[in-house]
mmCIF file of C-alpha atoms in Angstrom:
data_model
loop_
_atom_site.group_PDB
_atom_site.id
_atom_site.type_symbol
_atom_site.label_atom_id
_atom_site.label_comp_id
_atom_site.label_asym_id
_atom_site.label_seq_id
_atom_site.Cartn_x
_atom_site.Cartn_y
_atom_site.Cartn_z
ATOM 1 C CA MET Z 1 21.415 4.977 -1.454
ATOM 2 C CA ILE Z 2 21.605 7.681 0.969
ATOM 3 C CA TYR Z 3 20.404 7.097 4.523
ATOM 4 C CA VAL Z 4 17.505 9.940 5.797
ATOM 5 C CA GLN Z 5 16.649 11.015 9.237
ATOM 6 C CA TYR Z 6 12.645 10.305 9.901
ATOM 7 C CA ASP Z 7 12.325 14.157 11.501
ATOM 8 C CA GLU Z 8 14.447 15.405 8.330
ATOM 9 C CA ALA Z 9 12.860 13.669 5.840
ATOM 10 C CA VAL Z 10 9.059 14.686 7.454
ATOM 11 C CA ARG Z 11 10.249 18.340 7.658
ATOM 12 C CA GLU Z 12 11.293 18.497 3.762
ATOM 13 C CA MET Z 13 8.305 16.916 2.069
ATOM 14 C CA ALA Z 14 5.942 18.896 4.298
ATOM 15 C CA LYS Z 15 7.590 21.801 2.735
ATOM 16 C CA GLY Z 16 6.410 20.452 -0.280
ATOM 17 C CA LEU Z 17 2.599 19.182 0.378
ATOM 18 C CA ASN Z 18 2.447 23.107 2.265
ATOM 19 C CA ARG Z 19 1.203 24.330 -1.449
ATOM 20 C CA PHE Z 20 -2.334 22.329 -1.529
ATOM 21 C CA MET Z 21 -3.136 21.701 2.065
ATOM 22 C CA GLY Z 22 -3.117 22.833 5.946
ATOM 23 C CA LYS Z 23 0.115 22.158 8.124
ATOM 24 C CA GLU Z 24 -1.142 19.535 9.582
ATOM 25 C CA ASN Z 25 -2.528 17.833 6.865
ATOM 26 C CA ALA Z 26 0.887 18.204 5.278
ATOM 27 C CA THR Z 27 2.804 17.276 8.096
ATOM 28 C CA HIS Z 28 0.866 14.484 8.491
ATOM 29 C CA PHE Z 29 0.502 12.791 5.176
ATOM 30 C CA ALA Z 30 4.561 13.451 5.212
ATOM 31 C CA GLU Z 31 4.515 11.738 8.114
ATOM 32 C CA ILE Z 32 2.358 8.468 6.047
ATOM 33 C CA PHE Z 33 5.586 8.361 3.659
ATOM 34 C CA ALA Z 34 8.505 8.655 5.814
ATOM 35 C CA GLY Z 35 6.176 6.469 8.248
ATOM 36 C CA ASN Z 36 5.912 3.308 5.549
ATOM 37 C CA SER Z 37 9.800 3.743 4.902
ATOM 38 C CA LEU Z 38 10.579 3.529 8.430
ATOM 39 C CA ASP Z 39 8.861 0.112 8.102
ATOM 40 C CA GLY Z 40 10.963 -0.513 5.408
ATOM 41 C CA ILE Z 41 8.138 -0.333 2.507
ATOM 42 C CA TYR Z 42 9.983 2.030 0.457
ATOM 43 C CA SER Z 43 8.570 0.892 -2.643
ATOM 44 C CA HIS Z 44 5.228 2.771 -0.753
ATOM 45 C CA GLY Z 45 6.709 5.132 1.119
ATOM 46 C CA MET Z 46 8.957 8.351 0.352
ATOM 47 C CA ASN Z 47 9.412 6.501 -3.551
ATOM 48 C CA ARG Z 48 6.396 7.506 -4.312
ATOM 49 C CA TYR Z 49 6.142 11.198 -3.052
ATOM 50 C CA PRO Z 50 7.189 13.294 -6.335
ATOM 51 C CA ARG Z 51 4.156 11.605 -7.853
ATOM 52 C CA TYR Z 52 1.940 12.234 -5.821
ATOM 53 C CA ILE Z 53 3.012 15.990 -5.891
ATOM 54 C CA SER Z 54 2.732 15.389 -9.177
ATOM 55 C CA ASP Z 55 -1.614 14.174 -9.046
ATOM 56 C CA MET Z 56 -2.110 16.943 -7.532
ATOM 57 C CA GLU Z 57 -0.440 19.626 -9.798
ATOM 58 C CA SER Z 58 -2.513 17.376 -12.933
ATOM 59 C CA GLY Z 59 -5.443 17.105 -10.755
ATOM 60 C CA LEU Z 60 -5.627 13.432 -10.600
ATOM 61 C CA CYS Z 61 -6.290 14.004 -7.074
ATOM 62 C CA ASP Z 62 -8.093 17.235 -4.999
ATOM 63 C CA PRO Z 63 -5.688 17.935 -2.389
ATOM 64 C CA LYS Z 64 -8.830 20.396 -0.974
ATOM 65 C CA VAL Z 65 -10.555 16.583 -0.148
ATOM 66 C CA THR Z 66 -9.204 14.925 2.687
ATOM 67 C CA LYS Z 67 -12.723 14.015 4.437
ATOM 68 C CA ALA Z 68 -14.608 11.426 2.139
ATOM 69 C CA GLU Z 69 -19.009 11.650 2.214
ATOM 70 C CA LYS Z 70 -21.109 8.489 3.388
ATOM 71 C CA VAL Z 71 -23.061 7.831 0.678
ATOM 72 C CA GLY Z 72 -25.269 4.679 2.003
ATOM 73 C CA GLY Z 73 -25.124 1.759 4.649
ATOM 74 C CA PHE Z 74 -27.170 -0.774 6.046
ATOM 75 C CA GLY Z 75 -25.998 -2.047 9.975
ATOM 76 C CA ALA Z 76 -21.967 -2.589 9.603
ATOM 77 C CA LEU Z 77 -22.035 -2.213 5.691
ATOM 78 C CA GLU Z 78 -21.277 1.393 4.905
ATOM 79 C CA VAL Z 79 -20.105 3.221 1.584
ATOM 80 C CA TYR Z 80 -18.918 6.689 1.224
ATOM 81 C CA ASP Z 81 -17.109 8.481 -1.439
ATOM 82 C CA ALA Z 82 -13.322 10.084 -1.995
ATOM 83 C CA HIS Z 83 -14.199 13.010 -4.682
ATOM 84 C CA PHE Z 84 -10.644 12.337 -6.296
ATOM 85 C CA GLY Z 85 -9.413 13.605 -2.440
ATOM 86 C CA VAL Z 86 -6.257 12.711 -0.283
ATOM 87 C CA GLY Z 87 -6.198 9.003 -0.780
ATOM 88 C CA PRO Z 88 -4.124 7.799 2.602
ATOM 89 C CA LEU Z 89 -5.778 10.686 4.885
ATOM 90 C CA ILE Z 90 -9.091 9.391 3.867
ATOM 91 C CA ALA Z 91 -8.385 6.050 3.985
ATOM 92 C CA GLU Z 92 -7.489 6.748 7.630
ATOM 93 C CA GLN Z 93 -10.407 7.611 7.528
ATOM 94 C CA MET Z 94 -12.332 4.608 6.651
ATOM 95 C CA THR Z 95 -9.550 2.866 9.022
ATOM 96 C CA ALA Z 96 -11.711 4.165 12.118
ATOM 97 C CA ARG Z 97 -14.862 4.309 10.829
ATOM 98 C CA ALA Z 98 -14.438 0.243 9.828
ATOM 99 C CA ILE Z 99 -12.705 -0.007 13.454
ATOM 100 C CA GLU Z 100 -15.492 1.787 15.784
ATOM 101 C CA LEU Z 101 -18.041 0.033 13.476
ATOM 102 C CA ALA Z 102 -16.617 -3.551 14.411
ATOM 103 C CA LYS Z 103 -15.892 -3.118 17.954
ATOM 104 C CA ALA Z 104 -20.307 -2.311 18.222
ATOM 105 C CA HIS Z 105 -21.245 -5.128 16.109
ATOM 106 C CA GLY Z 106 -18.245 -7.935 15.877
ATOM 107 C CA ILE Z 107 -18.595 -7.151 11.577
ATOM 108 C CA ALA Z 108 -17.456 -4.002 9.798
ATOM 109 C CA CYS Z 109 -17.281 -3.629 6.116
ATOM 110 C CA VAL Z 110 -16.491 0.231 5.044
ATOM 111 C CA ALA Z 111 -16.207 0.504 0.980
ATOM 112 C CA LEU Z 112 -15.308 3.574 -0.453
ATOM 113 C CA ARG Z 113 -15.631 4.545 -4.084
ATOM 114 C CA ASN Z 114 -13.212 7.654 -6.154
ATOM 115 C CA ASN Z 115 -10.209 7.355 -4.048
ATOM 116 C CA SER Z 116 -6.324 8.204 -4.870
ATOM 117 C CA HIS Z 117 -3.660 6.190 -4.298
ATOM 118 C CA TRP Z 118 -3.722 5.150 -0.679
ATOM 119 C CA LEU Z 119 0.138 4.005 -1.043
ATOM 120 C CA ARG Z 120 0.663 0.785 1.914
ATOM 121 C CA ALA Z 121 -2.312 -1.147 2.184
ATOM 122 C CA GLY Z 122 -0.937 -2.681 5.775
ATOM 123 C CA ARG Z 123 -1.006 0.566 7.099
ATOM 124 C CA TYR Z 124 -4.905 0.753 7.550
ATOM 125 C CA GLY Z 125 -4.756 -3.316 8.411
ATOM 126 C CA LEU Z 126 -1.953 -3.225 11.166
ATOM 127 C CA THR Z 127 -3.974 0.588 12.820
ATOM 128 C CA MET Z 128 -6.858 -2.422 12.667
ATOM 129 C CA ALA Z 129 -4.836 -5.050 14.019
ATOM 130 C CA ASP Z 130 -3.280 -2.912 16.981
ATOM 131 C CA ALA Z 131 -6.857 -2.339 18.033
ATOM 132 C CA GLY Z 132 -7.508 -5.751 18.486
ATOM 133 C CA LEU Z 133 -9.797 -6.167 15.509
ATOM 134 C CA MET Z 134 -8.272 -8.650 12.933
ATOM 135 C CA GLY Z 135 -8.223 -6.704 8.773
ATOM 136 C CA ILE Z 136 -8.180 -7.203 5.535
ATOM 137 C CA CYS Z 137 -8.039 -4.393 3.144
ATOM 138 C CA PHE Z 138 -7.940 -4.267 -0.932
ATOM 139 C CA THR Z 139 -7.797 -2.164 -3.770
ATOM 140 C CA ASN Z 140 -8.216 -2.221 -6.794
ATOM 141 C CA THR Z 141 -5.772 -0.314 -9.179
ATOM 142 C CA CYS Z 142 -5.225 1.116 -12.849
ATOM 143 C CA MET Z 143 -4.636 -1.817 -15.462
ATOM 144 C CA ASN Z 144 -0.492 -2.415 -15.025
ATOM 145 C CA LEU Z 145 -1.143 -5.968 -14.894
ATOM 146 C CA THR Z 146 -1.527 -8.510 -17.538
ATOM 147 C CA ALA Z 147 -4.753 -11.202 -17.144
ATOM 148 C CA TRP Z 148 -3.607 -14.711 -18.163
ATOM 149 C CA GLY Z 149 -4.305 -15.654 -21.334
ATOM 150 C CA THR Z 150 -3.256 -12.068 -22.897
ATOM 151 C CA LEU Z 151 -0.740 -9.966 -22.975
ATOM 152 C CA GLU Z 152 -2.144 -6.773 -22.984
ATOM 153 C CA PRO Z 153 -2.319 -4.711 -19.186
ATOM 154 C CA SER Z 154 -6.092 -5.829 -19.152
ATOM 155 C CA THR Z 155 -6.448 -5.900 -14.731
ATOM 156 C CA GLY Z 156 -4.881 -4.305 -11.940
ATOM 157 C CA ASN Z 157 -1.760 -5.741 -9.448
ATOM 158 C CA ASN Z 158 -4.678 -4.892 -6.951
ATOM 159 C CA PRO Z 159 -2.678 -5.119 -3.826
ATOM 160 C CA ILE Z 160 -4.474 -6.979 -0.287
ATOM 161 C CA THR Z 161 -3.652 -6.925 3.189
ATOM 162 C CA PHE Z 162 -4.208 -8.857 5.876
ATOM 163 C CA ALA Z 163 -3.432 -7.992 9.665
ATOM 164 C CA ILE Z 164 -3.702 -9.945 13.059
ATOM 165 C CA PRO Z 165 -3.602 -8.964 16.092
ATOM 166 C CA ARG Z 166 -0.307 -10.365 18.153
ATOM 167 C CA GLU Z 167 0.906 -9.227 21.920
ATOM 168 C CA LYS Z 168 4.141 -9.448 20.386
ATOM 169 C CA GLY Z 169 3.412 -6.748 17.726
ATOM 170 C CA SER Z 170 0.763 -7.636 15.639
ATOM 171 C CA LEU Z 171 1.793 -9.775 12.215
ATOM 172 C CA VAL Z 172 0.404 -8.574 8.471
ATOM 173 C CA MET Z 173 0.816 -9.648 5.010
ATOM 174 C CA ASP Z 174 0.630 -6.524 2.660
ATOM 175 C CA MET Z 175 0.797 -8.089 -0.868
ATOM 176 C CA ALA Z 176 -0.275 -7.026 -4.973
ATOM 177 C CA VAL Z 177 -0.777 -9.236 -6.843
ATOM 178 C CA SER Z 178 1.872 -9.122 -9.226
ATOM 179 C CA GLN Z 179 5.351 -10.725 -9.126
ATOM 180 C CA TYR Z 180 6.779 -7.204 -7.280
ATOM 181 C CA ALA Z 181 4.968 -4.066 -6.606
ATOM 182 C CA TYR Z 182 4.895 -1.355 -8.802
ATOM 183 C CA GLY Z 183 7.038 0.511 -6.850
ATOM 184 C CA LYS Z 184 9.596 -1.944 -6.054
ATOM 185 C CA LEU Z 185 10.172 -2.134 -9.696
ATOM 186 C CA GLU Z 186 10.549 1.544 -9.785
ATOM 187 C CA ILE Z 187 13.362 1.716 -7.135
ATOM 188 C CA MET Z 188 15.426 -1.083 -8.781
ATOM 189 C CA ALA Z 189 15.078 0.615 -12.049
ATOM 190 C CA GLN Z 190 16.468 3.501 -10.226
ATOM 191 C CA GLU Z 191 19.365 1.278 -8.180
ATOM 192 C CA GLY Z 192 20.765 -0.528 -12.243
ATOM 193 C CA LYS Z 193 19.332 -3.592 -10.425
ATOM 194 C CA MET Z 194 17.948 -6.386 -12.758
ATOM 195 C CA LEU Z 195 14.853 -8.561 -11.556
ATOM 196 C CA ASP Z 196 16.465 -12.458 -10.951
ATOM 197 C CA THR Z 197 13.359 -13.924 -12.919
ATOM 198 C CA PRO Z 198 11.187 -12.085 -16.204
ATOM 199 C CA CYS Z 199 8.367 -10.770 -13.973
ATOM 200 C CA GLY Z 200 5.911 -8.188 -16.683
ATOM 201 C CA TYR Z 201 7.368 -7.412 -20.658
ATOM 202 C CA ASP Z 202 8.590 -4.952 -22.253
ATOM 203 C CA ALA Z 203 6.970 -2.829 -24.674
ATOM 204 C CA ASP Z 204 7.153 -5.798 -27.928
ATOM 205 C CA GLY Z 205 5.228 -8.243 -25.281
ATOM 206 C CA ASN Z 206 8.869 -9.689 -25.460
ATOM 207 C CA PRO Z 207 9.068 -10.783 -21.533
ATOM 208 C CA THR Z 208 12.376 -8.809 -19.187
ATOM 209 C CA CYS Z 209 14.053 -8.908 -15.773
ATOM 210 C CA ASP Z 210 14.506 -5.083 -16.548
ATOM 211 C CA PRO Z 211 11.862 -3.488 -14.445
ATOM 212 C CA GLN Z 212 12.765 -0.191 -16.252
ATOM 213 C CA LYS Z 213 11.140 -1.934 -19.085
ATOM 214 C CA ILE Z 214 8.409 -2.981 -17.672
ATOM 215 C CA CYS Z 215 7.502 0.278 -16.069
ATOM 216 C CA GLU Z 216 7.808 1.774 -19.093
ATOM 217 C CA SER Z 217 5.294 -1.324 -20.501
ATOM 218 C CA GLY Z 218 2.687 -0.927 -17.374
ATOM 219 C CA ARG Z 219 2.849 -5.603 -18.096
ATOM 220 C CA MET Z 220 3.459 -6.719 -15.098
ATOM 221 C CA MET Z 221 2.901 -10.643 -14.838
ATOM 222 C CA PRO Z 222 0.171 -11.851 -11.762
ATOM 223 C CA MET Z 223 2.590 -13.613 -9.580
ATOM 224 C CA ALA Z 224 1.439 -17.654 -9.401
ATOM 225 C CA MET Z 225 0.117 -17.031 -13.473
ATOM 226 C CA TRP Z 226 -3.762 -18.266 -13.678
ATOM 227 C CA LYS Z 227 -4.149 -17.781 -9.916
ATOM 228 C CA GLY Z 228 -2.898 -14.271 -9.730
ATOM 229 C CA SER Z 229 -4.921 -13.559 -12.814
ATOM 230 C CA ALA Z 230 -7.976 -14.609 -11.283
ATOM 231 C CA LEU Z 231 -7.133 -13.331 -7.251
ATOM 232 C CA SER Z 232 -6.338 -9.319 -9.049
ATOM 233 C CA ILE Z 233 -10.003 -9.905 -11.265
ATOM 234 C CA MET Z 234 -11.728 -11.347 -8.038
ATOM 235 C CA LEU Z 235 -10.325 -8.451 -5.760
ATOM 236 C CA ASP Z 236 -10.866 -5.701 -8.310
ATOM 237 C CA LEU Z 237 -15.098 -6.544 -9.242
ATOM 238 C CA CYS Z 238 -15.649 -7.164 -5.418
ATOM 239 C CA ALA Z 239 -14.488 -3.768 -4.427
ATOM 240 C CA SER Z 240 -16.418 -2.133 -7.217
ATOM 241 C CA MET Z 241 -19.179 -3.885 -6.875
ATOM 242 C CA LEU Z 242 -19.272 -2.913 -2.960
ATOM 243 C CA SER Z 243 -18.546 1.218 -3.810
ATOM 244 C CA ALA Z 244 -20.568 1.131 -6.800
ATOM 245 C CA GLY Z 245 -17.073 2.178 -8.182
ATOM 246 C CA ARG Z 246 -14.694 2.239 -10.602
ATOM 247 C CA THR Z 247 -13.096 -1.040 -12.078
ATOM 248 C CA SER Z 248 -9.942 -1.100 -13.250
ATOM 249 C CA ARG Z 249 -10.780 -1.405 -17.042
ATOM 250 C CA MET Z 250 -12.555 2.345 -16.393
ATOM 251 C CA ILE Z 251 -9.647 3.461 -13.866
ATOM 252 C CA GLY Z 252 -7.543 2.827 -17.146
ATOM 253 C CA LEU Z 253 -4.671 2.154 -18.264
ATOM 254 C CA MET Z 254 -1.084 3.238 -16.048
ATOM 255 C CA SER Z 255 -0.385 6.132 -18.857
ATOM 256 C CA ASP Z 256 -3.732 7.616 -18.323
ATOM 257 C CA GLY Z 257 -2.718 8.052 -14.366
ATOM 258 C CA GLU Z 258 -3.784 6.369 -11.843
ATOM 259 C CA LYS Z 259 -7.869 7.831 -11.130
ATOM 260 C CA GLY Z 260 -10.357 7.103 -8.304
ATOM 261 C CA MET Z 261 -9.578 3.470 -7.112
ATOM 262 C CA SER Z 262 -11.974 1.846 -5.565
ATOM 263 C CA GLN Z 263 -10.862 0.432 -1.982
ATOM 264 C CA VAL Z 264 -12.715 -1.935 0.735
ATOM 265 C CA PHE Z 265 -11.872 -1.793 4.619
ATOM 266 C CA ILE Z 266 -12.576 -4.921 6.357
ATOM 267 C CA ALA Z 267 -12.679 -5.150 10.462
ATOM 268 C CA ILE Z 268 -13.314 -7.863 12.624
ATOM 269 C CA HIS Z 269 -13.345 -7.862 16.208
ATOM 270 C CA PRO Z 270 -12.413 -11.499 17.744
ATOM 271 C CA ALA Z 271 -12.058 -11.099 21.641
ATOM 272 C CA ALA Z 272 -16.199 -10.636 21.448
ATOM 273 C CA VAL Z 273 -16.545 -14.303 20.424
ATOM 274 C CA VAL Z 274 -13.321 -16.025 21.004
ATOM 275 C CA ASP Z 275 -11.085 -16.681 24.410
ATOM 276 C CA MET Z 276 -7.755 -13.918 22.809
ATOM 277 C CA LYS Z 277 -5.630 -15.805 25.793
ATOM 278 C CA ALA Z 278 -6.687 -19.714 24.330
ATOM 279 C CA VAL Z 279 -6.419 -18.925 20.190
ATOM 280 C CA GLU Z 280 -3.212 -16.404 20.981
ATOM 281 C CA ALA Z 281 -1.491 -19.267 23.191
ATOM 282 C CA GLN Z 282 -1.927 -21.703 20.103
ATOM 283 C CA MET Z 283 -0.735 -19.030 17.270
ATOM 284 C CA GLU Z 284 2.025 -18.902 19.306
ATOM 285 C CA GLU Z 285 2.612 -22.450 19.174
ATOM 286 C CA THR Z 286 2.396 -22.320 15.131
ATOM 287 C CA ILE Z 287 4.653 -18.914 14.949
ATOM 288 C CA ALA Z 288 7.647 -21.451 17.439
ATOM 289 C CA PHE Z 289 6.592 -24.319 15.179
ATOM 290 C CA LEU Z 290 7.726 -22.452 11.803
ATOM 291 C CA HIS Z 291 10.691 -20.606 13.943
ATOM 292 C CA SER Z 292 11.265 -24.607 14.403
ATOM 293 C CA LEU Z 293 11.833 -25.624 11.509
ATOM 294 C CA PRO Z 294 15.154 -26.139 9.533
ATOM 295 C CA PRO Z 295 16.027 -23.390 6.993
ATOM 296 C CA ILE Z 296 17.756 -24.214 3.580
ATOM 297 C CA GLU Z 297 21.233 -23.580 2.189
ATOM 298 C CA GLY Z 298 21.711 -20.004 2.019
ATOM 299 C CA GLY Z 299 18.378 -19.438 4.046
ATOM 300 C CA CYS Z 300 16.857 -17.446 7.436
ATOM 301 C CA GLY Z 301 14.442 -19.796 8.337
ATOM 302 C CA VAL Z 302 11.108 -19.276 8.318
ATOM 303 C CA HIS Z 303 9.233 -15.857 10.052
ATOM 304 C CA ALA Z 304 5.212 -15.294 10.029
ATOM 305 C CA PRO Z 305 5.026 -12.062 7.688
ATOM 306 C CA GLY Z 306 4.989 -8.598 9.632
ATOM 307 C CA GLU Z 307 7.498 -10.267 12.328
ATOM 308 C CA GLY Z 308 10.847 -8.611 11.792
ATOM 309 C CA LEU Z 309 8.673 -4.936 11.726
ATOM 310 C CA ASP Z 310 10.088 -3.377 14.483
ATOM 311 C CA ARG Z 311 12.772 -4.572 14.666
ATOM 312 C CA THR Z 312 13.291 -2.379 10.917
ATOM 313 C CA ARG Z 313 11.789 0.367 12.660
ATOM 314 C CA ALA Z 314 14.224 0.473 15.094
ATOM 315 C CA LYS Z 315 16.668 -0.038 12.672
ATOM 316 C CA ASN Z 316 15.779 2.928 10.609
ATOM 317 C CA ARG Z 317 15.682 4.623 13.324
ATOM 318 C CA GLU Z 318 19.211 4.296 14.576
ATOM 319 C CA ASN Z 319 20.375 4.763 10.851
ATOM 320 C CA GLY Z 320 18.006 6.924 8.916
ATOM 321 C CA ILE Z 321 15.387 5.797 6.681
ATOM 322 C CA PRO Z 322 17.653 4.240 2.698
ATOM 323 C CA VAL Z 323 16.036 5.715 0.451
ATOM 324 C CA THR Z 324 17.182 6.582 -3.572
ATOM 325 C CA GLU Z 325 19.282 9.198 -4.580
ATOM 326 C CA GLU Z 326 17.583 10.722 -7.014
ATOM 327 C CA THR Z 327 14.067 9.932 -5.186
ATOM 328 C CA TRP Z 328 15.724 12.523 -2.159
ATOM 329 C CA CYS Z 329 16.568 15.106 -4.342
ATOM 330 C CA LYS Z 330 13.581 15.350 -5.769
ATOM 331 C CA ILE Z 331 12.008 16.097 -2.887
ATOM 332 C CA LEU Z 332 14.296 18.459 -1.773
ATOM 333 C CA GLU Z 333 13.638 20.029 -5.347
ATOM 334 C CA LEU Z 334 10.212 19.945 -4.598
ATOM 335 C CA GLY Z 335 10.448 21.454 -1.274
ATOM 336 C CA ARG Z 336 12.211 24.275 -2.571
ATOM 337 C CA VAL Z 337 9.897 24.828 -5.617
ATOM 338 C CA ASN Z 338 7.018 24.534 -3.495
ATOM 339 C CA GLY Z 339 7.859 25.507 0.031
#
């Protein structure tokens, strides 16, 4: 593991992106990669950069498309088509639109079809929370998860995020419905680490703790067994129904390349209907109760999701963002080739 300053990371990644898009978009896209890693979400930050370059080279993602087209709407519900454009840039557009609609109507839902990988779900939920809104965002993926009852890749690990506004710092839960996020498995494989419990299958269908074998097979296990499987299927069907977009089955296997996801952005404006000072006081009491609980032996106690985000950002600003040497070498190489 090596440590890279945020500004250097942005500068080097922008070099590789300049071949595909204008300077402003290239720099902002690089800031998204680096920003996710700065927040400690290493599995969906700089680690994903080389693959995104590959997706643009292969045509899975069209770098010329950075805005989605509105194709339908009714009140505070709108539907857009991304036309296989740049996932995170388009997801930010949808987030901004959901915020705008929610502030006008109290609640809003923006559905998006045919988008490329949006990187980190939590980024969009946090943007809503920092604007004073509750956020719920989810996406489907390629078939990289084994539905309960089969060993075949048959549904997606379909990440979902919930975010809540808070004066002391917004709270955010961001998770895939697999035991481990695919990007986390990639990082562990690069570092030569093993999982503490089987979280997927190898190419022969055997449970394994080897993240490299799981990445190669594309067979991750659902979290909570049949419950995670059911959640995955419902998120997939909800996202594709609202957007009239592709299901995980239509997106295909991981080996086919992940293209054309269906995504949903829901924003809720609680201050429009409740006394925020009262509900925030109640929330702080609950969080204080969680903090007061005695930790298990060797543990560090209970915290609410996202509480440590500011500390992680500050630490990585000061010490540099941790990144595997393999990933950083690829970033530098792509900058030299494409810059």
